[in-house]
Amino acid sequence: MPATPPSPPESAVPHVRVDITDELDLAGLPEVAHVLDRILALRPRELTIDLAECRHVDAAAVALLLDVHRRLARQDGVLTLSNPHPRIRRILQTSGLGAVPVVDTPRPAARGRARVASAPR
């Protein structure tokens, strides 16, 4: 009788929040993708990406967000996008990310949060 494959480990991280503080485009995407890969390795139950300070997303960024959404769904996790600029909200709604919850939430105090800022362009 073949051995049963091990079940994936349970998530030890209930929620991770990431603030995007710059444009989310092809120039800064490798760094953001690396951070998101590391976060997904933690198998969070929920990942919130706050877009309040982001004023631009391009097609590559939308593809990255869609990939993160799919990867989390395979791990029984949820991606939530919060506080997108109205223009970005429209882009997200027409891009295939319409199934991803988009919420407007008060932003927590800066204390205790890690920020990833891209290198100056």
Coordinates of C-alpha atoms in Angstrom, one line a residue:
M1 CA 0.0 0.0 0.0
P2 CA 1.5 3.4 -1.0
A3 CA 2.3 5.8 1.8
T4 CA 0.0 8.8 2.2
P5 CA 1.7 12.1 1.4
P6 CA 2.2 14.3 4.4
S7 CA -0.4 17.0 4.8
P8 CA 0.8 20.6 4.5
P9 CA 1.8 22.2 7.8
E10 CA -0.8 24.3 9.6
S11 CA -0.3 28.0 9.5
A12 CA 1.4 29.4 12.5
V13 CA 0.9 33.0 11.3
P14 CA -2.7 34.2 11.4
H15 CA -2.2 37.5 9.6
V16 CA 0.5 39.5 7.8
R17 CA 0.1 43.1 6.7
V18 CA 2.3 44.7 4.1
D19 CA 2.2 48.4 3.2
I20 CA 3.2 49.4 -0.3
T21 CA 4.6 52.8 0.0
D22 CA 5.8 53.4 -3.6
E23 CA 4.6 52.8 -7.1
L24 CA 4.1 49.1 -7.7
D25 CA 5.6 48.6 -11.2
L26 CA 8.1 46.6 -13.1
A27 CA 11.1 48.6 -11.7
G28 CA 10.3 47.7 -8.0
L29 CA 8.6 44.4 -8.6
P30 CA 11.5 42.0 -8.0
E31 CA 12.0 43.3 -4.5
V32 CA 8.3 43.2 -3.7
A33 CA 8.0 39.7 -5.2
H34 CA 10.9 38.5 -3.0
V35 CA 9.2 39.9 0.2
L36 CA 5.9 38.3 -0.8
D37 CA 7.6 35.0 -1.5
R38 CA 9.1 35.0 2.0
I39 CA 5.7 35.9 3.5
L40 CA 3.9 33.1 1.6
A41 CA 6.5 30.7 2.9
L42 CA 5.1 31.4 6.4
R43 CA 1.7 30.1 5.2
P44 CA -0.4 33.0 6.6
R45 CA -4.1 32.5 6.9
E46 CA -4.6 36.1 5.7
L47 CA -2.3 38.6 3.9
T48 CA -3.4 42.2 3.7
I49 CA -1.6 44.4 1.3
D50 CA -2.3 48.1 2.1
L51 CA -2.2 50.2 -1.1
A52 CA -3.0 53.6 0.6
E53 CA 0.3 55.2 -0.3
C54 CA 0.6 53.5 -3.7
R55 CA -0.4 55.7 -6.6
H56 CA 0.4 53.5 -9.6
V57 CA 0.2 49.8 -10.5
D58 CA 1.2 48.4 -13.9
A59 CA 0.2 45.1 -15.6
A60 CA 3.2 43.3 -14.1
A61 CA 2.1 44.3 -10.6
V62 CA -1.5 43.2 -11.3
A63 CA 0.0 39.8 -12.4
L64 CA 2.0 39.6 -9.2
L65 CA -1.1 40.3 -7.1
L66 CA -3.1 37.7 -9.0
D67 CA -0.3 35.1 -8.5
V68 CA -0.2 35.9 -4.7
H69 CA -4.0 35.5 -4.6
R70 CA -3.9 32.1 -6.3
R71 CA -1.0 30.9 -4.2
L72 CA -2.7 31.9 -1.0
A73 CA -5.9 30.2 -2.1
R74 CA -4.1 26.9 -2.6
Q75 CA -2.9 27.2 1.0
D76 CA -6.4 28.0 2.2
G77 CA -5.3 31.6 2.8
V78 CA -6.9 34.9 1.8
L79 CA -5.5 38.0 0.2
T80 CA -7.1 41.3 1.0
L81 CA -6.2 44.6 -0.6
S82 CA -6.9 47.6 1.5
N83 CA -7.2 51.3 0.8
P84 CA -6.5 51.4 -2.9
H85 CA -6.6 54.8 -4.7
P86 CA -9.9 55.0 -6.7
R87 CA -8.0 54.7 -10.0
I88 CA -6.1 51.6 -8.8
R89 CA -9.4 50.1 -7.5
R90 CA -10.9 50.4 -11.0
I91 CA -7.8 48.7 -12.5
L92 CA -8.1 45.9 -9.9
Q93 CA -11.8 45.4 -10.6
T94 CA -11.2 45.0 -14.4
S95 CA -8.1 42.9 -14.1
G96 CA -9.3 39.5 -12.8
L97 CA -8.7 40.5 -9.2
G98 CA -12.4 41.2 -8.7
A99 CA -12.7 38.2 -6.4
V100 CA -10.0 39.6 -4.1
P101 CA -11.6 41.5 -1.2
V102 CA -10.9 45.2 -1.3
V103 CA -11.5 47.1 1.9
D104 CA -11.1 50.6 3.2
T105 CA -9.7 50.4 6.7
P106 CA -8.2 52.8 9.2
R107 CA -4.4 52.5 9.1
P108 CA -2.7 51.3 12.3
A109 CA -0.1 53.4 13.9
A110 CA 3.4 53.1 12.4
R111 CA 4.9 51.6 15.6
G112 CA 5.8 47.9 15.2
R113 CA 5.4 47.7 11.5
A114 CA 8.1 46.8 9.0
R115 CA 8.3 48.8 5.8
V116 CA 9.9 47.7 2.5
A117 CA 10.9 50.7 0.5
S118 CA 12.4 50.3 -3.0
A119 CA 15.7 51.8 -3.9
P120 CA 15.6 55.3 -5.4
R121 CA 15.1 55.3 -9.1

